[in-house]
Tab-separated table of C-alpha atoms in Angstrom:
chain	number	residue	atom	x	y	z
A	34	MET	CA	-76.840	-38.242	-109.143
A	35	THR	CA	-78.281	-35.398	-107.088
A	36	ALA	CA	-80.912	-34.493	-109.692
A	37	TYR	CA	-82.663	-37.802	-109.081
A	38	LYS	CA	-83.278	-37.251	-105.363
A	39	SER	CA	-86.983	-37.365	-104.532
A	40	GLY	CA	-88.841	-34.096	-104.250
A	41	ASP	CA	-88.287	-30.600	-105.637
A	42	PRO	CA	-89.620	-27.106	-104.862
A	43	THR	CA	-93.020	-27.950	-106.377
A	44	THR	CA	-93.552	-30.805	-103.895
A	45	LEU	CA	-91.652	-29.583	-100.805
A	46	ASN	CA	-94.162	-26.736	-100.404
A	47	ARG	CA	-91.940	-24.540	-98.267
A	48	LEU	CA	-89.449	-21.715	-98.682
A	49	TYR	CA	-85.862	-22.015	-97.505
A	50	GLY	CA	-83.376	-19.289	-96.643
A	51	ARG	CA	-83.721	-15.921	-94.920
A	52	ALA	CA	-86.907	-13.883	-95.013
A	53	GLN	CA	-85.214	-10.701	-93.759
A	54	GLY	CA	-81.702	-9.401	-93.179
A	55	ARG	CA	-80.759	-6.041	-91.728
A	56	PRO	CA	-83.575	-3.668	-90.696
A	57	LEU	CA	-85.017	-1.618	-93.534
A	58	ARG	CA	-84.193	2.057	-93.790
A	59	ALA	CA	-87.100	4.443	-93.246
A	60	GLY	CA	-87.487	5.159	-96.962
A	61	GLN	CA	-87.491	1.476	-97.825
A	62	GLN	CA	-90.048	0.691	-95.132
A	63	ASP	CA	-92.259	3.470	-96.491
A	64	LEU	CA	-92.139	1.879	-99.953
A	65	VAL	CA	-92.994	-1.541	-98.522
A	66	ASP	CA	-95.904	-0.050	-96.563
A	67	ASN	CA	-97.294	2.210	-99.275
A	68	LEU	CA	-96.038	1.347	-102.777
A	69	LEU	CA	-96.013	-2.451	-102.503
A	70	PRO	CA	-99.768	-2.741	-101.805
A	71	GLN	CA	-100.436	-0.696	-104.959
A	72	ILE	CA	-98.405	-2.959	-107.254
A	73	ALA	CA	-98.693	-6.308	-105.488
A	74	VAL	CA	-99.869	-9.362	-107.399
A	75	PRO	CA	-103.420	-10.204	-106.232
A	76	ALA	CA	-103.426	-12.795	-103.483
A	77	GLU	CA	-105.989	-14.994	-105.219
A	78	GLY	CA	-107.295	-15.743	-108.672
A	79	GLU	CA	-105.860	-15.898	-112.142
A	80	VAL	CA	-102.787	-13.781	-112.853
A	81	THR	CA	-103.085	-12.242	-116.311
A	82	ALA	CA	-101.646	-9.190	-118.024
A	83	ALA	CA	-105.108	-7.680	-118.380
A	84	ARG	CA	-105.858	-8.104	-114.671
A	85	LEU	CA	-102.491	-6.797	-113.505
A	86	PHE	CA	-102.212	-3.759	-115.741
A	87	GLY	CA	-105.875	-3.028	-116.265
A	88	ASP	CA	-105.666	-1.293	-119.621
A	89	ALA	CA	-107.335	-1.995	-122.945
A	90	GLU	CA	-104.086	-3.403	-124.317
A	91	GLY	CA	-103.393	-5.538	-121.269
A	92	GLN	CA	-104.671	-8.734	-122.829
A	93	GLY	CA	-102.081	-8.532	-125.612
A	94	ARG	CA	-99.199	-7.220	-123.508
A	95	PRO	CA	-96.184	-9.596	-123.497
A	96	LEU	CA	-95.732	-10.930	-119.980
A	97	HIS	CA	-92.424	-11.624	-118.198
A	98	PHE	CA	-91.926	-13.489	-114.923
A	99	GLU	CA	-88.775	-13.409	-112.767
A	100	ILE	CA	-88.308	-16.044	-110.080
A	101	GLY	CA	-86.385	-14.635	-107.120
A	102	PHE	CA	-85.419	-11.196	-108.428
A	103	GLY	CA	-82.896	-10.420	-105.651
A	104	GLY	CA	-82.560	-6.638	-105.562
A	105	GLY	CA	-84.628	-6.157	-108.714
A	106	GLU	CA	-81.873	-4.710	-110.907
A	107	HIS	CA	-82.539	-7.059	-113.819
A	108	MET	CA	-86.325	-6.792	-113.574
A	109	ALA	CA	-86.273	-2.988	-113.425
A	110	GLY	CA	-83.734	-2.782	-116.243
A	111	ARG	CA	-85.826	-4.991	-118.516
A	112	ALA	CA	-89.020	-3.132	-117.607
A	113	ASP	CA	-87.355	0.165	-118.478
A	114	MET	CA	-86.191	-1.247	-121.842
A	115	LEU	CA	-89.638	-2.652	-122.673
A	116	PRO	CA	-92.289	-0.228	-121.395
A	117	ASP	CA	-95.065	-1.922	-123.396
A	118	HIS	CA	-94.383	-5.278	-121.724
A	119	GLY	CA	-95.592	-6.389	-118.306
A	120	PHE	CA	-93.230	-7.700	-115.630
A	121	ILE	CA	-94.006	-9.869	-112.618
A	122	GLY	CA	-91.328	-10.507	-110.013
A	123	ALA	CA	-91.483	-12.767	-106.973
A	124	GLU	CA	-89.040	-12.628	-104.069
A	125	PRO	CA	-89.389	-13.921	-100.477
A	126	PHE	CA	-86.566	-11.771	-99.021
A	127	VAL	CA	-88.085	-8.504	-97.851
A	128	ASN	CA	-84.816	-6.578	-98.180
A	129	GLY	CA	-84.713	-7.531	-101.861
A	130	VAL	CA	-88.332	-6.470	-102.282
A	131	ALA	CA	-87.531	-3.121	-100.676
A	132	GLN	CA	-84.578	-2.554	-103.007
A	133	ALA	CA	-86.691	-3.485	-106.033
A	134	LEU	CA	-89.302	-0.961	-104.926
A	135	VAL	CA	-86.616	1.728	-104.909
A	136	HIS	CA	-85.931	0.927	-108.579
A	137	VAL	CA	-89.621	0.779	-109.470
A	138	SER	CA	-90.262	4.135	-107.785
A	139	GLY	CA	-87.568	5.814	-109.889
A	140	ASP	CA	-84.333	5.416	-107.924
A	141	HIS	CA	-84.896	8.423	-105.660
A	142	GLY	CA	-85.936	10.691	-108.530
A	143	ALA	CA	-83.085	9.767	-110.891
A	144	LYS	CA	-85.526	8.074	-113.301
A	145	LEU	CA	-89.225	7.960	-114.022
A	146	PRO	CA	-91.231	5.411	-112.014
A	147	LEU	CA	-91.963	2.104	-113.719
A	148	GLY	CA	-95.642	1.456	-114.241
A	149	ASN	CA	-95.234	-1.964	-115.851
A	150	VAL	CA	-93.970	-3.954	-112.841
A	151	ARG	CA	-95.951	-6.035	-110.361
A	152	ILE	CA	-94.330	-7.668	-107.320
A	153	HIS	CA	-95.131	-10.671	-105.166
A	154	HIS	CA	-93.414	-10.827	-101.774
A	155	GLY	CA	-93.372	-14.571	-101.312
A	156	ASP	CA	-93.239	-17.878	-103.157
A	157	ALA	CA	-92.756	-17.553	-106.925
A	158	LEU	CA	-94.298	-20.959	-107.603
A	159	GLU	CA	-97.563	-19.938	-105.935
A	160	VAL	CA	-97.956	-17.116	-108.456
A	161	LEU	CA	-96.618	-19.112	-111.389
A	162	ARG	CA	-99.301	-21.757	-110.888
A	163	ARG	CA	-101.985	-19.062	-111.253
A	164	ILE	CA	-100.685	-17.757	-114.581
A	165	PRO	CA	-102.613	-19.276	-117.519
A	166	ASP	CA	-100.754	-21.841	-119.576
A	167	GLY	CA	-98.991	-20.308	-122.566
A	168	ALA	CA	-99.271	-16.742	-121.204
A	169	LEU	CA	-95.584	-15.908	-120.627
A	170	SER	CA	-93.194	-14.551	-123.240
A	171	PHE	CA	-90.160	-14.728	-120.909
A	172	ALA	CA	-89.255	-16.469	-117.654
A	173	TYR	CA	-86.081	-15.698	-115.709
A	174	LEU	CA	-84.129	-17.550	-113.026
A	175	LEU	CA	-80.945	-15.589	-112.335
A	176	HIS	CA	-78.339	-16.512	-109.751
A	177	PRO	CA	-80.614	-18.612	-107.552
A	178	ASP	CA	-79.363	-20.053	-104.286
A	179	PRO	CA	-77.213	-23.004	-105.444
A	180	TRP	CA	-77.847	-25.214	-102.397
A	181	PRO	CA	-74.444	-26.840	-103.101
A	182	LYS	CA	-74.739	-29.779	-100.691
A	183	ALA	CA	-76.027	-32.940	-102.322
A	184	ARG	CA	-78.683	-33.481	-99.675
A	185	HIS	CA	-80.124	-30.046	-100.476
A	186	ALA	CA	-80.311	-30.534	-104.253
A	187	LYS	CA	-84.072	-31.047	-104.046
A	188	ARG	CA	-84.383	-27.398	-102.961
A	189	ARG	CA	-82.938	-26.115	-106.241
A	190	MET	CA	-85.350	-24.356	-108.545
A	191	MET	CA	-83.648	-26.021	-111.509
A	192	ASN	CA	-85.474	-29.311	-111.059
A	193	ASP	CA	-88.053	-31.265	-113.019
A	194	GLY	CA	-91.181	-29.967	-111.290
A	195	PRO	CA	-90.406	-26.239	-111.663
A	196	LEU	CA	-89.201	-26.728	-115.237
A	197	ASP	CA	-92.403	-28.521	-116.211
A	198	LEU	CA	-94.340	-25.633	-114.693
A	199	ILE	CA	-92.251	-22.998	-116.503
A	200	ALA	CA	-92.650	-24.903	-119.764
A	201	ALA	CA	-96.427	-24.977	-119.319
A	202	LYS	CA	-96.643	-21.229	-118.717
A	203	LEU	CA	-94.381	-20.174	-121.609
A	204	LYS	CA	-95.936	-19.721	-125.015
A	205	PRO	CA	-94.338	-21.605	-127.934
A	206	GLY	CA	-91.277	-19.587	-128.902
A	207	GLY	CA	-91.126	-18.013	-125.446
A	208	GLU	CA	-87.748	-17.816	-123.736
A	209	PHE	CA	-86.431	-19.146	-120.429
A	210	ARG	CA	-83.223	-17.507	-119.189
A	211	PHE	CA	-81.055	-19.001	-116.467
A	212	GLY	CA	-77.871	-17.474	-115.060
A	213	THR	CA	-75.392	-18.671	-112.446
A	214	ASP	CA	-71.785	-18.351	-111.352
A	215	HIS	CA	-71.822	-21.608	-109.377
A	216	PRO	CA	-70.190	-24.551	-111.215
A	217	VAL	CA	-71.994	-27.225	-109.184
A	218	TYR	CA	-75.352	-25.655	-109.931
A	219	LEU	CA	-74.418	-25.268	-113.595
A	220	ARG	CA	-73.619	-28.964	-113.962
A	221	HIS	CA	-76.834	-29.878	-112.176
A	222	ALA	CA	-78.864	-27.505	-114.373
A	223	LEU	CA	-77.366	-28.846	-117.603
A	224	MET	CA	-78.121	-32.401	-116.506
A	225	VAL	CA	-81.727	-31.533	-115.701
A	226	MET	CA	-82.224	-29.555	-118.903
A	227	ARG	CA	-81.112	-32.548	-120.949
A	228	ARG	CA	-84.211	-34.321	-119.664
A	229	HIS	CA	-86.361	-31.427	-120.918
A	230	ARG	CA	-85.138	-31.268	-124.509
A	231	HIS	CA	-88.662	-32.098	-125.670
A	232	GLN	CA	-89.762	-28.774	-124.139
A	233	PHE	CA	-86.749	-26.496	-124.550
A	234	GLU	CA	-84.201	-25.773	-127.274
A	235	TRP	CA	-80.844	-24.475	-126.017
A	236	LEU	CA	-80.027	-21.242	-127.868
A	237	ALA	CA	-76.259	-21.686	-128.019
A	238	GLN	CA	-74.208	-22.265	-131.141
A	239	ALA	CA	-70.798	-21.421	-129.696
A	240	ALA	CA	-69.180	-20.941	-126.274
A	241	ARG	CA	-69.500	-17.158	-126.361
A	242	ASP	CA	-73.279	-17.587	-126.492
A	243	PHE	CA	-73.273	-18.661	-122.838
A	244	LEU	CA	-70.050	-17.041	-121.626
A	245	VAL	CA	-70.853	-13.445	-122.656
A	246	ARG	CA	-73.893	-11.678	-121.263
A	247	PRO	CA	-76.324	-11.115	-124.160
A	248	GLY	CA	-77.595	-7.687	-125.068
A	249	GLY	CA	-80.746	-6.761	-123.202
A	250	TRP	CA	-79.709	-8.803	-120.145
A	251	PRO	CA	-79.113	-6.252	-117.331
A	252	GLU	CA	-76.473	-7.120	-114.764
A	253	THR	CA	-77.626	-8.053	-111.264
A	254	ARG	CA	-75.754	-7.162	-108.092
A	255	TYR	CA	-75.126	-10.876	-107.533
A	256	GLU	CA	-73.481	-11.138	-110.926
A	257	ALA	CA	-71.356	-8.055	-110.263
A	258	LYS	CA	-70.286	-9.504	-106.920
A	259	ALA	CA	-69.421	-12.834	-108.530
A	260	ARG	CA	-67.265	-11.142	-111.156
A	261	ALA	CA	-65.527	-9.038	-108.501
A	262	GLN	CA	-64.641	-12.288	-106.745
A	263	GLY	CA	-63.180	-13.696	-109.974
A	264	HIS	CA	-66.020	-16.128	-110.689
A	265	GLU	CA	-67.012	-17.141	-114.184
A	266	VAL	CA	-70.647	-16.430	-115.049
A	267	TRP	CA	-72.816	-18.492	-117.402
A	268	TYR	CA	-75.823	-17.181	-119.337
A	269	MET	CA	-78.196	-19.886	-120.528
A	270	ARG	CA	-81.058	-19.165	-122.938
A	271	TYR	CA	-83.698	-21.718	-123.892
A	272	ARG	CA	-86.592	-21.423	-126.344
A	273	ARG	CA	-89.891	-23.122	-125.626
A	274	ARG	CA	-90.619	-25.623	-128.387
């Protein structure tokens, strides 16, 4: 079974896939040059809500972490819904970071800027390791690269090492959300999650619980593209025991 191949993203210690696609537009490059340094996760040291948001309530602010936020639609949507919560997103693809910065800055004046988002351009696991255990209220992994070939299964974020790390960082009762439209990845993820039943409780009582996008789960562009192509999408929610 592919899930039993040796190694996973916590031991491979490298990022796969593209770092950049088409050249950034001038406005996007300006946001990367000027806004990103203001809201970037610190390069070293502990990553806490109090340190990131620097206010008197920071220590008690619920903290969310999104692994590979793509274009940032979900992260920005959740941050807009929950202004008293803090959101951390990590993404190695600079074009995705640039698009997320557009959302954070207020979508070209269409909305108010989001002050409760911090972004890491790079490896999500590097930041996740620096978050104190039990500090997260939510963790998200939405439409990750499926790496469909068996020999690449060790690159999938849904593997034992990352899940142990996510479990450690979530507080009891915290929620891990996983979404995909790739059937191979779904089967792999379900197989891996069965090995983590001591850490996570699957929040599904009926098929509609994972076939219909729950309220408060903003659609990503990857999900919209998958639906336009006729793909089924699965929404998996797990509670930290």
